[in-house]
């Protein structure tokens, strides 16, 4: 008999990038020793640029000091992928799950993250696709609507996906997003004719797509304040 | 041609429905032409197992052959060790590289550093995911494969030979005994893949 699998989802609101990173590190080590079940963080960030393990800072087109003037932070991380931007009205999911428990390798895991975003897009009549060879992410035509950058350590995932609901796309002009120079970035607002509900509704739908694609039987929702967790 | 006949009889044996089309992934095409795993004729014998990988949502399956070599020891995190005299060479298995996708970046430790059994010594990046690589044994790092800096794809094309990652002087040779042999590892992979 297959043991039912539950996903614990933490709705965190808007969280500073470093606070979210520290939280993920703690949860990942808890998950490794089975202290917690598979956990998914659902949140947004204030304006933040991030780089991956390869430290491709040549794709940052303005000096770091100018980012501060814009009210944005810059962080170097251990995730895969190139430079990207996170900001308000971009839905972020950070799954802290055991890939070994569900028998997934990196490639299949990332494909499922792409499918999560393409399914969400289709709810709003937007035909998005992933699984583009050499260009991981989710695209509407030649325009990128969702990005992925993941870390897998001891079989436990951290970081995850970022889906553009309606972020300020001008922030992307200051980088070569994901290292891809000749393609545009887009958002759900730009691509759909439908009136969008509040971000919280869309974020919940994104979580539901994730849970369905990864075969979870139940979602346990928790609303958390990160500052409380720190203390 | 032989591979095609083999696959076809396997499909019959598995009684696949007519709705499921078999075709060959680039992996197995290269395998049959000898480009992908170009093992010389005097190399350790090769056992391998077949697995089906679903290619896309239209239920098209590719028959993929995963290689497991004799003469190596294996960890359950899918790294291999080749012990020759006082040096052990370490890399990741064909199963691991297949599950990773195309490797675009490899992070390796410095020579002179040490590795500890079951702990990470480096990482690989593929499909925007960085994955830690663990050492099956403890010891001192005596060599690292600098070719992986320019050509990280060697891990995909030649996981057991040109794609080796580090060479280590084992500090505790008995750790090798605790690792899996090729038959055990093959069974481990089949069970892992089959369970989900």
Coordinates of C-alpha atoms in Angstrom, one line a residue:
Chain A
X1 CA 0.0 0.0 0.0
X2 CA 1.4 3.4 -0.9
X3 CA 1.9 5.6 2.1
X4 CA 0.0 8.9 1.7
X5 CA 2.3 11.8 1.3
X6 CA 1.6 15.2 2.8
X7 CA 3.0 18.5 1.8
X8 CA 3.3 21.3 4.4
X9 CA 3.0 24.7 2.8
X10 CA 4.1 27.8 4.6
X11 CA 2.5 31.0 3.4
X12 CA 5.1 33.6 4.3
X13 CA 4.0 36.9 2.6
X14 CA 6.9 39.1 1.6
X15 CA 10.3 38.0 3.0
X16 CA 13.8 39.5 2.8
X17 CA 16.0 37.2 0.6
X18 CA 18.6 36.4 3.2
X19 CA 16.0 35.6 5.9
X20 CA 14.3 33.2 3.5
X21 CA 17.7 31.7 2.6
X22 CA 18.5 31.1 6.3
X23 CA 15.1 29.5 6.8
X24 CA 15.6 27.2 3.9
X25 CA 19.0 26.1 5.2
X26 CA 17.5 25.2 8.6
X27 CA 14.5 23.4 7.0
X28 CA 16.8 21.5 4.6
X29 CA 18.9 20.1 7.5
X30 CA 15.7 19.3 9.4
X31 CA 14.3 17.5 6.4
X32 CA 17.5 15.6 5.9
X33 CA 17.1 14.0 9.4
X34 CA 13.3 13.5 8.8
X35 CA 12.5 16.0 11.6
X36 CA 10.0 17.6 9.2
X37 CA 7.9 16.4 6.2
X38 CA 8.3 17.7 2.7
X39 CA 7.8 21.5 3.1
X40 CA 7.0 24.2 0.5
X41 CA 7.6 27.9 1.1
X42 CA 5.3 30.2 -0.8
X43 CA 6.3 33.8 -0.7
X44 CA 7.4 37.0 -2.5
X45 CA 10.6 39.0 -2.2
X46 CA 11.3 42.8 -2.1
X47 CA 13.4 43.8 -5.1
X48 CA 16.4 41.5 -5.1
X49 CA 18.9 40.4 -7.7
X50 CA 20.6 37.0 -7.2
X51 CA 23.4 35.0 -8.8
X52 CA 24.0 31.3 -8.9
X53 CA 27.0 29.1 -8.0
X54 CA 28.7 30.0 -11.3
X55 CA 28.8 33.7 -10.1
X56 CA 28.0 35.1 -13.5
X57 CA 28.2 38.7 -12.4
X58 CA 29.2 39.8 -15.9
X59 CA 25.5 39.6 -16.6
X60 CA 24.8 42.4 -14.2
X61 CA 24.7 45.5 -16.4
X62 CA 24.9 48.2 -13.8
X63 CA 27.3 48.7 -10.8
X64 CA 26.2 47.3 -7.5
X65 CA 26.0 50.8 -6.0
X66 CA 23.3 51.7 -8.5
X67 CA 21.2 48.7 -7.4
X68 CA 21.1 50.2 -3.8
X69 CA 19.8 53.5 -5.3
X70 CA 17.0 51.5 -6.9
X71 CA 16.2 49.9 -3.6
X72 CA 17.3 46.5 -4.7
X73 CA 19.7 44.0 -3.0
X74 CA 22.2 41.6 -4.6
X75 CA 23.0 38.2 -3.3
X76 CA 25.3 35.4 -4.3
X77 CA 23.9 31.9 -3.8
X78 CA 24.7 28.2 -4.2
X79 CA 21.8 27.5 -6.5
X80 CA 22.1 26.5 -10.2
X81 CA 21.2 29.0 -12.9
X82 CA 22.3 32.4 -13.9
X83 CA 21.4 35.9 -12.7
X84 CA 17.8 36.8 -12.1
X85 CA 15.5 39.3 -10.4
X86 CA 12.9 38.7 -7.7
X87 CA 10.4 41.4 -6.6
X88 CA 6.8 42.2 -5.6
X89 CA 4.1 40.4 -7.7
X90 CA 6.4 37.5 -8.6
X91 CA 5.3 34.2 -7.0
X92 CA 8.2 32.3 -5.4
X93 CA 8.0 28.6 -4.4
X94 CA 10.9 27.1 -2.5
X95 CA 10.2 23.3 -2.1
X96 CA 12.3 21.7 0.6
X97 CA 11.6 18.1 -0.3
X98 CA 13.5 14.8 -0.4
X99 CA 14.1 13.7 -4.0
X100 CA 15.3 10.3 -2.9
X101 CA 12.0 9.6 -1.2
X102 CA 10.2 10.1 -4.5
X103 CA 12.9 8.7 -6.8
X104 CA 13.4 11.8 -8.8
X105 CA 16.7 13.0 -10.3
X106 CA 17.5 16.7 -11.0
X107 CA 16.3 16.6 -14.5
X108 CA 12.8 15.2 -13.8
X109 CA 12.5 17.5 -10.7
X110 CA 13.1 20.6 -12.8
X111 CA 10.7 19.3 -15.5
X112 CA 8.0 19.0 -12.9
X113 CA 8.8 22.6 -11.7
X114 CA 8.4 23.8 -15.3
X115 CA 5.1 21.9 -15.6
X116 CA 3.8 23.5 -12.4
X117 CA 4.2 26.9 -14.0
X118 CA 2.8 25.9 -17.4
X119 CA -0.2 24.4 -15.7
X120 CA -0.8 27.6 -13.7
X121 CA -0.4 29.6 -16.9
X122 CA -3.0 27.5 -18.7
X123 CA -5.6 28.3 -16.0
X124 CA -5.5 31.8 -17.4
X125 CA -5.5 30.8 -21.0
X126 CA -1.8 31.3 -21.5
X127 CA 0.0 28.7 -23.6
X128 CA 3.4 28.4 -21.9
X129 CA 6.0 25.6 -22.4
X130 CA 9.0 24.3 -20.6
X131 CA 11.5 21.6 -21.5
X132 CA 13.3 23.8 -24.0
X133 CA 16.7 22.2 -24.6
X134 CA 19.5 24.2 -23.0
X135 CA 17.1 26.8 -21.7
X136 CA 15.5 25.7 -18.5
X137 CA 12.5 27.8 -17.6
X138 CA 9.0 28.5 -18.8
X139 CA 8.3 30.4 -22.0
X140 CA 5.4 32.0 -23.8
X141 CA 6.7 32.0 -27.3
X142 CA 10.1 33.6 -27.0
X143 CA 9.3 35.4 -23.8
X144 CA 10.2 34.0 -20.4
X145 CA 7.5 34.0 -17.8
X146 CA 9.0 31.6 -15.2
X147 CA 12.5 30.9 -14.0
X148 CA 14.1 28.1 -12.1
X149 CA 17.2 27.8 -9.9
X150 CA 17.6 24.8 -7.6
X151 CA 20.1 23.4 -5.1
X152 CA 20.2 19.7 -4.3
X153 CA 22.2 18.7 -1.3
X154 CA 22.1 15.2 0.3
X155 CA 19.0 14.6 -1.9
X156 CA 17.1 17.6 -0.4
X157 CA 16.0 20.5 -2.5
X158 CA 16.2 24.2 -1.8
X159 CA 15.6 27.4 -3.8
X160 CA 13.1 26.7 -6.6
X161 CA 10.9 28.6 -9.0
X162 CA 9.9 32.2 -9.7
X163 CA 6.7 32.9 -11.7
X164 CA 6.0 36.4 -13.0
X165 CA 2.4 37.4 -12.0
X166 CA 2.9 41.1 -12.6
X167 CA 6.3 42.3 -11.4
X168 CA 7.9 45.5 -12.6
X169 CA 9.6 44.2 -15.7
X170 CA 11.9 47.2 -16.0
X171 CA 14.0 45.8 -13.2
X172 CA 15.0 43.0 -15.7
X173 CA 16.6 45.7 -18.0
X174 CA 19.6 46.0 -15.6
X175 CA 20.7 42.3 -16.1
X176 CA 21.0 39.8 -18.9
X177 CA 18.3 37.7 -17.3
X178 CA 19.4 34.1 -16.9
X179 CA 22.3 34.9 -19.2
X180 CA 20.0 34.9 -22.3
X181 CA 20.5 38.2 -24.2
X182 CA 18.1 38.1 -27.1
X183 CA 14.9 37.1 -25.4
X184 CA 12.3 39.1 -23.5
X185 CA 10.9 38.6 -20.0
X186 CA 7.1 38.6 -19.7
X187 CA 4.4 38.2 -17.0
X188 CA 0.9 36.7 -16.6
X189 CA -0.6 40.2 -16.6
X190 CA 1.0 40.8 -20.0
X191 CA 0.0 37.5 -21.6
X192 CA -3.6 37.0 -20.4
X193 CA -6.7 38.9 -21.4
X194 CA -8.4 37.8 -18.2
X195 CA -8.7 40.0 -15.1
X196 CA -6.3 38.6 -12.5
X197 CA -7.4 37.9 -8.9
X198 CA -5.2 38.9 -5.9
X199 CA -1.7 37.5 -5.8
X200 CA -2.6 35.3 -2.9
X201 CA -5.2 33.4 -5.0
X202 CA -2.7 32.9 -7.8
X203 CA 0.0 31.7 -5.4
X204 CA -2.4 29.2 -3.9
X205 CA -3.3 27.9 -7.3
X206 CA 0.5 27.6 -8.1
X207 CA 0.9 25.5 -4.9
X208 CA -2.0 23.3 -5.9
X209 CA -0.5 22.7 -9.3
X210 CA 2.8 21.8 -7.6
X211 CA 1.1 19.4 -5.1
X212 CA -0.8 17.6 -7.9
X213 CA 2.2 17.2 -10.2
X214 CA 4.3 15.8 -7.4
X215 CA 1.6 13.4 -6.2
X216 CA 0.9 14.7 -2.8
X217 CA -2.3 13.5 -1.2
X218 CA -2.9 16.3 1.2
X219 CA -1.8 19.9 1.7
X220 CA -1.4 21.3 5.2
X221 CA -1.5 25.1 5.0
X222 CA 0.4 27.1 7.6
X223 CA 0.6 30.9 7.7
X224 CA 3.9 31.9 9.2
X225 CA 5.7 35.0 10.1
X226 CA 9.4 34.6 9.4
X227 CA 10.4 36.9 12.2
X228 CA 8.7 34.7 14.7
X229 CA 10.6 31.7 13.3
X230 CA 14.0 33.5 13.8
X231 CA 13.3 33.9 17.5
Chain B
X1 CA 20.7 -3.2 -35.5
X2 CA 21.3 -5.7 -32.7
X3 CA 20.1 -3.2 -30.2
X4 CA 16.9 -2.6 -32.1
X5 CA 16.1 -6.3 -32.2
X6 CA 16.9 -6.6 -28.6
X7 CA 14.6 -3.7 -27.7
X8 CA 11.8 -5.0 -29.9
X9 CA 11.8 -8.4 -28.2
X10 CA 12.0 -6.7 -24.8
X11 CA 8.9 -4.7 -25.8
X12 CA 7.1 -7.9 -26.7
X13 CA 8.1 -9.6 -23.5
X14 CA 6.8 -6.6 -21.5
X15 CA 3.6 -6.7 -23.5
X16 CA 3.5 -3.1 -24.3
X17 CA 0.3 -1.9 -25.8
X18 CA 0.2 -0.8 -29.4
X19 CA -0.5 2.8 -28.1
X20 CA 3.1 2.9 -26.8
X21 CA 5.6 3.6 -29.5
X22 CA 9.2 2.7 -28.9
X23 CA 12.0 4.8 -30.2
X24 CA 15.6 5.3 -29.3
X25 CA 16.8 8.2 -27.3
X26 CA 20.1 9.8 -28.4
X27 CA 21.7 8.0 -25.5
X28 CA 21.1 4.6 -26.8
X29 CA 21.8 5.5 -30.4
X30 CA 25.2 6.7 -29.4
X31 CA 25.7 3.6 -27.4
X32 CA 25.1 1.3 -30.3
X33 CA 27.5 3.2 -32.5
X34 CA 30.2 3.2 -29.8
X35 CA 30.5 6.9 -29.4
X36 CA 28.9 7.4 -26.0
X37 CA 30.7 4.7 -24.0
X38 CA 33.8 3.9 -25.9
X39 CA 35.2 1.2 -23.7
X40 CA 38.2 -0.6 -25.2
X41 CA 37.9 -4.3 -25.8
X42 CA 40.1 -5.2 -22.8
X43 CA 38.2 -3.0 -20.4
X44 CA 36.3 -4.5 -17.5
X45 CA 33.1 -6.3 -18.7
X46 CA 30.0 -4.2 -18.9
X47 CA 26.7 -5.1 -17.4
X48 CA 23.9 -2.8 -18.0
X49 CA 20.2 -2.6 -17.5
X50 CA 17.4 -1.2 -19.6
X51 CA 14.9 1.3 -18.5
X52 CA 12.1 3.1 -20.1
X53 CA 12.1 6.9 -19.9
X54 CA 8.9 8.6 -20.8
X55 CA 9.8 11.3 -23.3
X56 CA 6.9 13.5 -23.2
X57 CA 3.2 13.8 -22.3
X58 CA 2.2 11.8 -25.4
X59 CA 3.3 8.6 -23.8
X60 CA 6.3 8.0 -26.1
X61 CA 8.9 5.9 -24.3
X62 CA 12.6 5.7 -25.1
X63 CA 14.6 2.6 -24.3
X64 CA 17.6 3.8 -22.5
X65 CA 20.5 1.6 -21.6
X66 CA 22.3 2.4 -18.3
X67 CA 25.8 1.1 -17.9
X68 CA 27.3 -0.4 -14.7
X69 CA 30.9 -1.6 -14.9
X70 CA 32.5 -4.6 -13.3
X71 CA 35.5 -3.9 -11.1
X72 CA 34.1 -0.8 -9.5
X73 CA 32.4 -0.2 -6.2
X74 CA 29.3 1.9 -5.8
X75 CA 27.7 4.2 -3.3
X76 CA 23.9 4.5 -2.8
X77 CA 24.3 8.2 -3.7
X78 CA 25.4 7.0 -7.2
X79 CA 29.1 7.6 -7.1
X80 CA 31.7 4.9 -8.2
X81 CA 35.1 4.1 -6.8
X82 CA 38.0 2.4 -8.7
X83 CA 40.7 1.2 -6.3
X84 CA 44.1 0.7 -8.0
X85 CA 47.1 0.2 -5.7
X86 CA 47.3 3.2 -3.3
X87 CA 44.9 5.5 -5.2
X88 CA 41.2 5.4 -5.6
X89 CA 39.5 7.2 -8.5
X90 CA 36.0 8.6 -7.9
X91 CA 33.2 9.8 -10.2
X92 CA 29.5 9.6 -10.7
X93 CA 27.7 6.7 -12.4
X94 CA 25.9 6.5 -15.7
X95 CA 22.6 6.3 -13.8
X96 CA 23.5 9.6 -12.0
X97 CA 24.5 11.5 -15.2
X98 CA 21.3 10.3 -16.9
X99 CA 19.2 11.6 -14.1
X100 CA 21.0 14.9 -14.0
X101 CA 20.8 15.9 -17.6
X102 CA 23.5 17.8 -19.4
X103 CA 26.2 18.9 -17.0
X104 CA 27.3 22.5 -17.7
X105 CA 29.5 23.2 -14.7
X106 CA 31.6 21.2 -12.2
X107 CA 33.0 22.4 -8.9
X108 CA 35.9 20.4 -7.6
X109 CA 37.9 20.6 -4.4
X110 CA 41.6 21.5 -4.1
X111 CA 44.4 19.0 -4.2
X112 CA 45.7 18.3 -0.7
X113 CA 42.3 18.6 0.9
X114 CA 40.5 15.7 2.4
X115 CA 37.3 13.9 1.8
X116 CA 35.1 12.0 4.3
X117 CA 32.9 9.1 3.5
X118 CA 29.3 10.1 2.6
X119 CA 30.2 13.8 2.7
X120 CA 30.1 16.3 -0.2
X121 CA 33.4 17.1 -2.0
X122 CA 32.1 19.1 -5.0
X123 CA 29.0 19.8 -7.1
X124 CA 27.7 19.6 -10.6
X125 CA 25.2 21.9 -12.3
X126 CA 22.7 20.7 -14.9
X127 CA 19.3 22.1 -15.9
X128 CA 19.7 25.1 -13.5
X129 CA 20.2 22.7 -10.6
X130 CA 23.4 22.3 -8.5
X131 CA 23.7 18.8 -7.1
X132 CA 26.3 17.9 -4.4
X133 CA 28.6 15.0 -5.2
X134 CA 29.5 12.8 -2.2
X135 CA 32.7 10.8 -1.6
X136 CA 32.1 7.1 -1.1
X137 CA 35.3 6.9 1.0
X138 CA 37.6 9.0 3.2
X139 CA 41.1 10.1 2.3
X140 CA 43.4 12.7 0.9
X141 CA 42.8 14.3 -2.5
X142 CA 45.9 13.7 -4.7
X143 CA 44.5 14.7 -8.1
X144 CA 41.4 16.4 -9.6
X145 CA 40.2 16.2 -13.2
X146 CA 40.9 19.7 -14.5
X147 CA 39.5 18.8 -17.9
X148 CA 36.0 19.1 -16.4
X149 CA 36.5 22.8 -16.2
X150 CA 36.5 23.3 -20.0
X151 CA 34.5 20.2 -20.8
X152 CA 32.0 19.4 -18.1
X153 CA 30.0 17.3 -20.5
X154 CA 32.6 14.5 -20.1
X155 CA 30.6 13.5 -17.1
X156 CA 27.7 12.7 -19.4
X157 CA 29.6 11.2 -22.3
X158 CA 32.1 9.2 -20.3
X159 CA 31.1 9.0 -16.7
X160 CA 33.4 6.1 -15.9
X161 CA 36.5 7.2 -17.8
X162 CA 37.2 10.7 -19.1
X163 CA 34.6 12.1 -16.7
X164 CA 36.4 10.9 -13.5
X165 CA 36.3 13.6 -10.8
X166 CA 38.9 13.2 -8.1
X167 CA 41.7 10.7 -7.1
X168 CA 42.1 10.0 -3.4
X169 CA 44.6 8.2 -1.2
X170 CA 42.2 6.1 1.0
X171 CA 42.7 6.6 4.7
X172 CA 40.5 3.7 5.6
X173 CA 40.6 0.9 2.9
X174 CA 38.0 -1.1 4.8
X175 CA 35.4 1.5 3.8
X176 CA 35.6 0.0 0.3
X177 CA 34.3 -3.3 1.5
X178 CA 31.0 -1.7 2.7
X179 CA 30.3 -0.4 -0.8
X180 CA 28.1 -2.1 -3.3
X181 CA 29.5 -4.3 -6.1
X182 CA 28.1 -4.0 -9.7
X183 CA 25.3 -6.6 -9.4
X184 CA 24.2 -5.1 -6.1
X185 CA 24.3 -1.6 -7.5
X186 CA 22.4 -2.6 -10.7
X187 CA 19.6 -4.1 -8.5
X188 CA 19.6 -1.0 -6.3
X189 CA 19.1 1.2 -9.4
X190 CA 16.3 -1.0 -10.8
X191 CA 14.6 -1.0 -7.4
X192 CA 14.9 2.8 -7.0
X193 CA 13.6 3.5 -10.5
X194 CA 10.9 0.8 -10.3
X195 CA 9.5 2.0 -6.9
X196 CA 8.2 5.3 -8.2

